[in-house]
Amino acid sequence: MFKKILIANRGEIACRVIKTARRMGIQTVAVYSDADARAPFVRMADEAVHIGPAQASESYLVADKIIAACKQTGAEAVHPGYGFLSERASFVEQLAKEGIEFIGPPVGAIAAMGDKIESKKLAREAGVNVVPGFVGEIRDTDHAVEISGEIGYPVMMKASAGGGGKGMRLAYDEKDVREGFEATKREGLNSFGDDRVFIEKFIENPRHIEIQILGDRHGNVIYLNERECSIQRRHQKVVEEAPSPFVTPKMRKAMGEQCVALSKAVDYHSAGTVELIVSGADKTGESFYFLEMNTRLQVEHPVTEAITGVDLVEQMIRVAAGEKLEITQDDVKIDGWAIENRVYAEDPYRGFLPSTGRLVHYQPPVEPWADDGAENGRRGVDGIRVDDGVFEGGEVSMFYDPMIAKLVTWGETRDEAADLQVQALDAFRIEGLGHNVDFLSAIMQHERFRSGELTTGFIAEEYPEGFEGAAASDKLKRGLAAIGSVIATIDADRARRIDQQLDGPLYAPGDWTVRIGDSDYEVVLEEEEITVDGIPVELEMEYTPGDRMVDVDLGAETITIQLKSTRTDYDVTTRGATHSLRILPTRIADLAEHMIEKIPPDLSKMLICPMPGLLVKLHVEEGEEVQPGQPLATVEAMKMENILRAEKAGTIAKINAEQGESLAVDAVILELD
């Protein structure tokens, strides 16, 4: 077994590998960029080596710097995590020349599966179902249009070396191809150094199912069941679960055996994942097709660990050290259900735009997962596991993936795991930047999610106008009105104790009018009873002025609320939405109607940058007339290109930014007449 390994990655996955290595008695080396100098993974490792500037292209993606760090520290092997150099065959070859082991698959498998075009040819030869498409060289946009027409719309354009949702465009017609083909090439070149693109038929109403593979260097390959990853946004996974509510034992066996056959065809060892697209319309489960093979550890690997009890990182290390797998296919079971939600620094209330910045407050619902070797320890604390790589006061950088944490829950049933997600998300305190916690909670409560009727179009179909918070029942709103009134009474009681007030002694009212949205609720607090609009509400809570998070018993239901107070309002966040509660003593509530409302400025004539990013291209010039939907500017953020379009007809009056300029959020790019 290795004595010392280097982790060629950052963030939560670096922390994850370090924890398992520590349990195995292996010393660890971290490498870090300028942006990560104070990151938790740097402090956790036994040694740390600085490898360059914040830009990944000058640090984490430079193989020579990783190898130099291995030599400097005496590391015998490298675990690449995911992303960065994890699927770069040339990196594995360089390590081999230096006598350093790679904790991952052989170079041949990486090369074969890393090229989406070649991998489809290999999959076909191995007897694996593949999606109809064109896997040759595409000369130019006109050729792409010709190919798309022959395949039949809709089609998906994908960068050959792409992954993680980057370098992908869906086209429903020729216009979409002409507009997206070059952008797909650019994203492939910028993110992966390869601008080749292939085009394939887009399977409508698709489900995204993936099979976890594990093999050793002695020819043994097994599959560790499947994961359902259908809930995606812009082809980026948001929710993953294991097992899938769609997959039957017969389907699981057919999929698993095909994926094992493909793995054996390329002499695969280590952990890997074969991604499949399945027609949700075909209840037989026979219409599944090979998408790609990820020759690395997946972000969502904890859900597989939770239901199988297999530590995938440990197995990767043991396989790299030459050990045989101690488990066989017959040993692989399914115990319970696990769900993972990716907590991202993105604002769902603003179209999911990146929201990088400082974590002013960060408090996960349980302590981050520690990998202490306890039985069922891969399920976290009471079924709640948090994998993170951030800290309070730290920064989510614009240079890397916007992930804050992975929240994993385990239950005996799917509903139990989902209920635990809602409970844990309520208790996840994040302040200082936008995040998607409300959105994740809304998905967990959604009737369609609970039914298991999922497709990759779930988010687009269920939130076509964007996300505005999870819907709240009348019962919950009455409960919030009661909670707000109790909090307002306690705060007023504290305020009245302040001496020498100008108005004389105050009193804490017992009658309140609470406005939530467009509805008013009349709340009466009495010694023995609380009523809202005359309806009794059961309520038990402990609140001290200044508390930001409070557990509340509402009859048979227990919820966690997060509080933020303003001059006259309380913002209460719970169950996937933030509710603004305007709470006034009933005797003066009617007077609020006479307050003058401040009219917001008209921003409709301005193109405002919706997120921090790089202005890649200006599509217009001053004096040019534009029409609704016309591209005005392209802004790159988190390596994704975002096309900003005109919302109405007009003339470009003034351009305030230059191509190639770094823009702050809400920067005015141009103005229209």
mmCIF file of C-alpha atoms in Angstrom, residues 320-590:
data_model
loop_
_atom_site.group_PDB
_atom_site.id
_atom_site.type_symbol
_atom_site.label_atom_id
_atom_site.label_comp_id
_atom_site.label_asym_id
_atom_site.label_seq_id
_atom_site.Cartn_x
_atom_site.Cartn_y
_atom_site.Cartn_z
ATOM 1 C CA ALA A 320 -4.076 1.321 -7.931
ATOM 2 C CA ALA A 321 -1.870 -0.435 -5.364
ATOM 3 C CA GLY A 322 -2.471 -3.740 -7.203
ATOM 4 C CA GLU A 323 -4.982 -5.337 -4.855
ATOM 5 C CA LYS A 324 -7.803 -7.574 -6.058
ATOM 6 C CA LEU A 325 -11.423 -6.631 -5.471
ATOM 7 C CA GLU A 326 -12.696 -8.353 -2.349
ATOM 8 C CA ILE A 327 -16.321 -8.047 -3.486
ATOM 9 C CA THR A 328 -18.054 -9.917 -6.305
ATOM 10 C CA GLN A 329 -21.193 -9.074 -8.267
ATOM 11 C CA ASP A 330 -23.247 -11.265 -5.924
ATOM 12 C CA ASP A 331 -22.084 -9.177 -2.964
ATOM 13 C CA VAL A 332 -23.574 -5.963 -4.384
ATOM 14 C CA LYS A 333 -26.910 -5.219 -2.723
ATOM 15 C CA ILE A 334 -29.328 -2.287 -2.481
ATOM 16 C CA ASP A 335 -29.951 -1.124 1.072
ATOM 17 C CA GLY A 336 -32.412 1.766 1.326
ATOM 18 C CA TRP A 337 -32.449 4.917 -0.794
ATOM 19 C CA ALA A 338 -30.055 7.852 -1.110
ATOM 20 C CA ILE A 339 -30.507 11.310 -2.656
ATOM 21 C CA GLU A 340 -27.843 13.927 -3.359
ATOM 22 C CA ASN A 341 -28.491 17.626 -3.955
ATOM 23 C CA ARG A 342 -25.757 19.913 -5.263
ATOM 24 C CA VAL A 343 -25.743 23.175 -3.314
ATOM 25 C CA TYR A 344 -24.449 25.781 -5.773
ATOM 26 C CA ALA A 345 -23.511 29.457 -5.608
ATOM 27 C CA GLU A 346 -26.159 30.468 -8.121
ATOM 28 C CA ASP A 347 -29.303 32.532 -7.767
ATOM 29 C CA PRO A 348 -32.452 30.652 -8.884
ATOM 30 C CA TYR A 349 -34.484 33.831 -8.400
ATOM 31 C CA ARG A 350 -32.375 35.509 -11.115
ATOM 32 C CA GLY A 351 -32.389 32.800 -13.728
ATOM 33 C CA PHE A 352 -29.745 30.661 -11.933
ATOM 34 C CA LEU A 353 -26.986 33.166 -12.666
ATOM 35 C CA PRO A 354 -23.619 32.531 -10.987
ATOM 36 C CA SER A 355 -23.344 34.286 -7.637
ATOM 37 C CA THR A 356 -19.739 34.117 -6.584
ATOM 38 C CA GLY A 357 -18.463 35.954 -3.527
ATOM 39 C CA ARG A 358 -17.774 35.650 0.173
ATOM 40 C CA LEU A 359 -19.565 33.241 2.487
ATOM 41 C CA VAL A 360 -20.432 35.708 5.228
ATOM 42 C CA HIS A 361 -22.201 32.915 7.110
ATOM 43 C CA TYR A 362 -21.922 29.199 6.435
ATOM 44 C CA GLN A 363 -23.508 26.590 8.674
ATOM 45 C CA PRO A 364 -24.415 23.171 7.250
ATOM 46 C CA PRO A 365 -27.197 21.162 8.928
ATOM 47 C CA VAL A 366 -24.679 18.650 10.343
ATOM 48 C CA GLU A 367 -20.920 18.572 10.717
ATOM 49 C CA PRO A 368 -19.159 17.793 7.402
ATOM 50 C CA TRP A 369 -18.680 14.087 6.737
ATOM 51 C CA ALA A 370 -15.591 12.770 8.522
ATOM 52 C CA ASP A 371 -15.128 9.162 7.237
ATOM 53 C CA ASP A 372 -14.388 7.762 10.686
ATOM 54 C CA GLY A 373 -14.805 4.145 9.577
ATOM 55 C CA ALA A 374 -17.984 3.589 11.600
ATOM 56 C CA GLU A 375 -20.576 1.111 10.339
ATOM 57 C CA ASN A 376 -22.884 2.849 7.858
ATOM 58 C CA GLY A 377 -20.621 5.882 8.306
ATOM 59 C CA ARG A 378 -20.907 6.722 4.623
ATOM 60 C CA ARG A 379 -24.482 7.799 5.385
ATOM 61 C CA GLY A 380 -23.356 10.672 7.603
ATOM 62 C CA VAL A 381 -25.086 11.765 10.797
ATOM 63 C CA ASP A 382 -28.557 10.223 11.245
ATOM 64 C CA GLY A 383 -28.798 9.785 7.490
ATOM 65 C CA ILE A 384 -27.535 13.286 6.596
ATOM 66 C CA ARG A 385 -24.121 13.658 4.977
ATOM 67 C CA VAL A 386 -22.472 16.921 3.909
ATOM 68 C CA ASP A 387 -19.408 16.872 1.666
ATOM 69 C CA ASP A 388 -17.957 20.360 1.360
ATOM 70 C CA GLY A 389 -14.712 22.237 0.857
ATOM 71 C CA VAL A 390 -15.624 25.751 1.971
ATOM 72 C CA PHE A 391 -15.565 27.666 5.231
ATOM 73 C CA GLU A 392 -17.321 30.628 6.795
ATOM 74 C CA GLY A 393 -15.558 33.792 5.676
ATOM 75 C CA GLY A 394 -14.104 32.054 2.632
ATOM 76 C CA GLU A 395 -14.851 32.879 -0.970
ATOM 77 C CA VAL A 396 -16.543 30.950 -3.754
ATOM 78 C CA SER A 397 -14.247 31.944 -6.589
ATOM 79 C CA MET A 398 -15.247 32.837 -10.141
ATOM 80 C CA PHE A 399 -12.341 30.708 -11.359
ATOM 81 C CA TYR A 400 -13.814 27.315 -10.457
ATOM 82 C CA ASP A 401 -17.018 25.326 -10.220
ATOM 83 C CA PRO A 402 -19.649 27.173 -8.101
ATOM 84 C CA MET A 403 -20.322 24.215 -5.809
ATOM 85 C CA ILE A 404 -20.656 25.020 -2.126
ATOM 86 C CA ALA A 405 -21.496 21.544 -0.848
ATOM 87 C CA LYS A 406 -23.123 18.214 -1.614
ATOM 88 C CA LEU A 407 -26.030 17.265 0.627
ATOM 89 C CA VAL A 408 -26.692 13.522 0.770
ATOM 90 C CA THR A 409 -29.541 11.893 2.685
ATOM 91 C CA TRP A 410 -30.309 8.220 3.238
ATOM 92 C CA GLY A 411 -33.587 6.593 4.249
ATOM 93 C CA GLU A 412 -35.247 3.209 4.220
ATOM 94 C CA THR A 413 -37.528 4.498 1.441
ATOM 95 C CA ARG A 414 -37.326 7.166 -1.258
ATOM 96 C CA ASP A 415 -39.864 9.378 0.540
ATOM 97 C CA GLU A 416 -37.871 9.158 3.766
ATOM 98 C CA ALA A 417 -34.709 10.274 1.973
ATOM 99 C CA ALA A 418 -36.588 13.164 0.299
ATOM 100 C CA ASP A 419 -38.226 14.265 3.577
ATOM 101 C CA LEU A 420 -34.798 14.286 5.198
ATOM 102 C CA GLN A 421 -33.532 16.484 2.337
ATOM 103 C CA VAL A 422 -36.255 19.056 3.006
ATOM 104 C CA GLN A 423 -35.465 19.035 6.722
ATOM 105 C CA ALA A 424 -31.718 19.398 6.141
ATOM 106 C CA LEU A 425 -32.084 22.112 3.483
ATOM 107 C CA ASP A 426 -34.184 24.191 5.889
ATOM 108 C CA ALA A 427 -31.299 24.048 8.360
ATOM 109 C CA PHE A 428 -28.604 24.972 5.790
ATOM 110 C CA ARG A 429 -27.558 28.549 6.593
ATOM 111 C CA ILE A 430 -25.728 30.349 3.786
ATOM 112 C CA GLU A 431 -25.398 34.130 3.618
ATOM 113 C CA GLY A 432 -23.316 36.507 1.531
ATOM 114 C CA LEU A 433 -24.121 35.178 -1.915
ATOM 115 C CA GLY A 434 -26.999 33.689 -3.861
ATOM 116 C CA HIS A 435 -27.573 29.949 -3.527
ATOM 117 C CA ASN A 436 -30.033 27.329 -4.739
ATOM 118 C CA VAL A 437 -31.180 25.854 -1.405
ATOM 119 C CA ASP A 438 -34.789 27.057 -1.836
ATOM 120 C CA PHE A 439 -34.886 25.576 -5.330
ATOM 121 C CA LEU A 440 -33.580 22.203 -4.188
ATOM 122 C CA SER A 441 -36.156 22.080 -1.408
ATOM 123 C CA ALA A 442 -38.910 22.914 -3.901
ATOM 124 C CA ILE A 443 -37.844 19.981 -6.092
ATOM 125 C CA MET A 444 -37.824 17.608 -3.134
ATOM 126 C CA GLN A 445 -41.422 18.601 -2.311
ATOM 127 C CA HIS A 446 -42.675 18.597 -5.904
ATOM 128 C CA GLU A 447 -45.455 16.103 -6.642
ATOM 129 C CA ARG A 448 -43.827 15.039 -9.897
ATOM 130 C CA PHE A 449 -40.513 14.348 -8.185
ATOM 131 C CA ARG A 450 -42.268 12.312 -5.519
ATOM 132 C CA SER A 451 -44.040 10.295 -8.210
ATOM 133 C CA GLY A 452 -40.705 9.366 -9.818
ATOM 134 C CA GLU A 453 -41.901 10.515 -13.273
ATOM 135 C CA LEU A 454 -38.650 12.252 -14.164
ATOM 136 C CA THR A 455 -37.010 13.361 -17.408
ATOM 137 C CA THR A 456 -34.081 15.623 -18.186
ATOM 138 C CA GLY A 457 -36.684 18.274 -19.069
ATOM 139 C CA PHE A 458 -38.089 18.351 -15.520
ATOM 140 C CA ILE A 459 -36.789 21.810 -14.564
ATOM 141 C CA ALA A 460 -37.654 23.466 -17.883
ATOM 142 C CA GLU A 461 -41.123 21.927 -17.851
ATOM 143 C CA GLU A 462 -42.006 22.587 -14.223
ATOM 144 C CA TYR A 463 -40.435 26.055 -13.973
ATOM 145 C CA PRO A 464 -40.926 27.515 -17.478
ATOM 146 C CA GLU A 465 -41.115 31.091 -16.169
ATOM 147 C CA GLY A 466 -38.223 30.687 -13.782
ATOM 148 C CA PHE A 467 -38.207 29.950 -10.069
ATOM 149 C CA GLU A 468 -40.091 32.141 -7.609
ATOM 150 C CA GLY A 469 -40.020 29.924 -4.554
ATOM 151 C CA ALA A 470 -41.892 26.785 -3.577
ATOM 152 C CA ALA A 471 -45.647 27.155 -3.273
ATOM 153 C CA ALA A 472 -46.853 27.384 0.329
ATOM 154 C CA SER A 473 -50.114 25.891 1.555
ATOM 155 C CA ASP A 474 -52.689 28.009 3.408
ATOM 156 C CA LYS A 475 -51.923 26.002 6.528
ATOM 157 C CA LEU A 476 -48.210 26.862 6.312
ATOM 158 C CA LYS A 477 -48.981 30.562 5.717
ATOM 159 C CA ARG A 478 -51.228 30.645 8.790
ATOM 160 C CA GLY A 479 -48.432 29.012 10.724
ATOM 161 C CA LEU A 480 -45.930 31.598 9.479
ATOM 162 C CA ALA A 481 -48.319 34.407 10.442
ATOM 163 C CA ALA A 482 -48.526 32.976 13.960
ATOM 164 C CA ILE A 483 -44.746 32.506 14.156
ATOM 165 C CA GLY A 484 -44.146 36.061 12.938
ATOM 166 C CA SER A 485 -46.560 37.469 15.510
ATOM 167 C CA VAL A 486 -44.894 35.622 18.383
ATOM 168 C CA ILE A 487 -41.473 36.857 17.244
ATOM 169 C CA ALA A 488 -42.761 40.440 16.850
ATOM 170 C CA THR A 489 -44.272 40.288 20.358
ATOM 171 C CA ILE A 490 -41.024 39.049 21.906
ATOM 172 C CA ASP A 491 -39.018 41.710 20.056
ATOM 173 C CA ALA A 492 -41.492 44.413 21.127
ATOM 174 C CA ASP A 493 -41.341 43.214 24.725
ATOM 175 C CA ARG A 494 -37.566 43.529 24.640
ATOM 176 C CA ALA A 495 -37.773 47.000 23.074
ATOM 177 C CA ARG A 496 -40.115 48.286 25.782
ATOM 178 C CA ARG A 497 -37.529 47.484 28.450
ATOM 179 C CA ILE A 498 -35.111 50.080 27.054
ATOM 180 C CA ASP A 499 -35.078 53.022 29.494
ATOM 181 C CA GLN A 500 -35.800 56.730 28.754
ATOM 182 C CA GLN A 501 -37.656 56.229 25.461
ATOM 183 C CA LEU A 502 -39.008 59.443 23.929
ATOM 184 C CA ASP A 503 -42.554 58.112 23.673
ATOM 185 C CA GLY A 504 -42.672 56.799 27.178
ATOM 186 C CA PRO A 505 -43.116 53.118 28.084
ATOM 187 C CA LEU A 506 -44.165 50.871 25.208
ATOM 188 C CA TYR A 507 -46.230 47.732 25.411
ATOM 189 C CA ALA A 508 -46.070 44.480 23.484
ATOM 190 C CA PRO A 509 -49.260 44.113 21.422
ATOM 191 C CA GLY A 510 -51.196 40.858 21.372
ATOM 192 C CA ASP A 511 -53.154 41.609 18.214
ATOM 193 C CA TRP A 512 -51.272 41.716 14.910
ATOM 194 C CA THR A 513 -52.017 41.999 11.224
ATOM 195 C CA VAL A 514 -49.549 40.006 9.157
ATOM 196 C CA ARG A 515 -49.280 40.507 5.407
ATOM 197 C CA ILE A 516 -47.787 37.618 3.410
ATOM 198 C CA GLY A 517 -47.827 38.347 -0.307
ATOM 199 C CA ASP A 518 -51.246 39.826 -1.075
ATOM 200 C CA SER A 519 -53.001 38.255 1.909
ATOM 201 C CA ASP A 520 -53.572 39.697 5.367
ATOM 202 C CA TYR A 521 -53.898 37.467 8.430
ATOM 203 C CA GLU A 522 -55.407 38.642 11.707
ATOM 204 C CA VAL A 523 -53.486 37.087 14.579
ATOM 205 C CA VAL A 524 -54.587 37.145 18.220
ATOM 206 C CA LEU A 525 -52.150 36.008 20.902
ATOM 207 C CA GLU A 526 -53.771 34.969 24.169
ATOM 208 C CA GLU A 527 -52.366 33.196 27.170
ATOM 209 C CA GLU A 528 -53.942 29.853 26.313
ATOM 210 C CA GLU A 529 -54.416 30.095 22.558
ATOM 211 C CA ILE A 530 -53.148 31.564 19.293
ATOM 212 C CA THR A 531 -55.663 32.154 16.520
ATOM 213 C CA VAL A 532 -55.144 33.202 12.914
ATOM 214 C CA ASP A 533 -58.320 34.560 11.287
ATOM 215 C CA GLY A 534 -60.174 32.871 14.122
ATOM 216 C CA ILE A 535 -58.612 29.450 13.490
ATOM 217 C CA PRO A 536 -56.553 27.995 16.390
ATOM 218 C CA VAL A 537 -52.909 27.283 15.555
ATOM 219 C CA GLU A 538 -50.751 24.872 17.569
ATOM 220 C CA LEU A 539 -47.337 26.430 18.016
ATOM 221 C CA GLU A 540 -44.311 25.667 20.151
ATOM 222 C CA MET A 541 -40.953 27.411 19.731
ATOM 223 C CA GLU A 542 -38.074 28.962 21.621
ATOM 224 C CA TYR A 543 -36.969 32.345 20.315
ATOM 225 C CA THR A 544 -34.555 34.899 21.698
ATOM 226 C CA PRO A 545 -34.229 38.285 19.977
ATOM 227 C CA GLY A 546 -31.376 38.078 17.497
ATOM 228 C CA ASP A 547 -31.809 34.377 16.673
ATOM 229 C CA ARG A 548 -31.367 33.723 12.963
ATOM 230 C CA MET A 549 -32.505 30.101 12.946
ATOM 231 C CA VAL A 550 -35.393 28.688 14.961
ATOM 232 C CA ASP A 551 -36.945 25.221 15.228
ATOM 233 C CA VAL A 552 -40.737 25.359 15.378
ATOM 234 C CA ASP A 553 -43.353 22.704 16.173
ATOM 235 C CA LEU A 554 -46.523 23.432 14.194
ATOM 236 C CA GLY A 555 -48.822 20.767 15.553
ATOM 237 C CA ALA A 556 -47.757 17.488 13.954
ATOM 238 C CA GLU A 557 -45.126 19.161 11.755
ATOM 239 C CA THR A 558 -41.678 20.405 12.761
ATOM 240 C CA ILE A 559 -40.007 23.033 10.604
ATOM 241 C CA THR A 560 -36.823 25.084 10.769
ATOM 242 C CA ILE A 561 -37.080 28.744 9.862
ATOM 243 C CA GLN A 562 -34.350 31.242 9.063
ATOM 244 C CA LEU A 563 -34.991 34.856 10.020
ATOM 245 C CA LYS A 564 -33.854 38.175 8.670
ATOM 246 C CA SER A 565 -35.433 41.336 10.071
ATOM 247 C CA THR A 566 -35.886 44.720 8.438
ATOM 248 C CA ARG A 567 -37.462 47.890 9.858
ATOM 249 C CA THR A 568 -41.045 46.672 9.549
ATOM 250 C CA ASP A 569 -40.703 43.212 8.027
ATOM 251 C CA TYR A 570 -39.301 39.788 8.740
ATOM 252 C CA ASP A 571 -38.032 37.611 5.904
ATOM 253 C CA VAL A 572 -38.762 34.016 6.886
ATOM 254 C CA THR A 573 -37.175 31.233 4.849
ATOM 255 C CA THR A 574 -38.481 27.681 5.109
ATOM 256 C CA ARG A 575 -39.722 24.843 2.938
ATOM 257 C CA GLY A 576 -38.138 26.151 -0.265
ATOM 258 C CA ALA A 577 -39.237 29.790 -0.222
ATOM 259 C CA THR A 578 -38.538 33.117 1.428
ATOM 260 C CA HIS A 579 -41.687 34.842 2.686
ATOM 261 C CA SER A 580 -41.726 38.538 3.507
ATOM 262 C CA LEU A 581 -43.889 39.077 6.586
ATOM 263 C CA ARG A 582 -45.064 42.630 7.194
ATOM 264 C CA ILE A 583 -46.188 42.606 10.818
ATOM 265 C CA LEU A 584 -48.023 45.581 12.300
ATOM 266 C CA PRO A 585 -50.190 46.028 15.388
ATOM 267 C CA THR A 586 -53.777 45.643 14.220
ATOM 268 C CA ARG A 587 -54.732 49.098 15.521
ATOM 269 C CA ILE A 588 -52.350 50.817 13.096
ATOM 270 C CA ALA A 589 -52.279 48.289 10.218
ATOM 271 C CA ASP A 590 -54.910 50.218 8.244
#
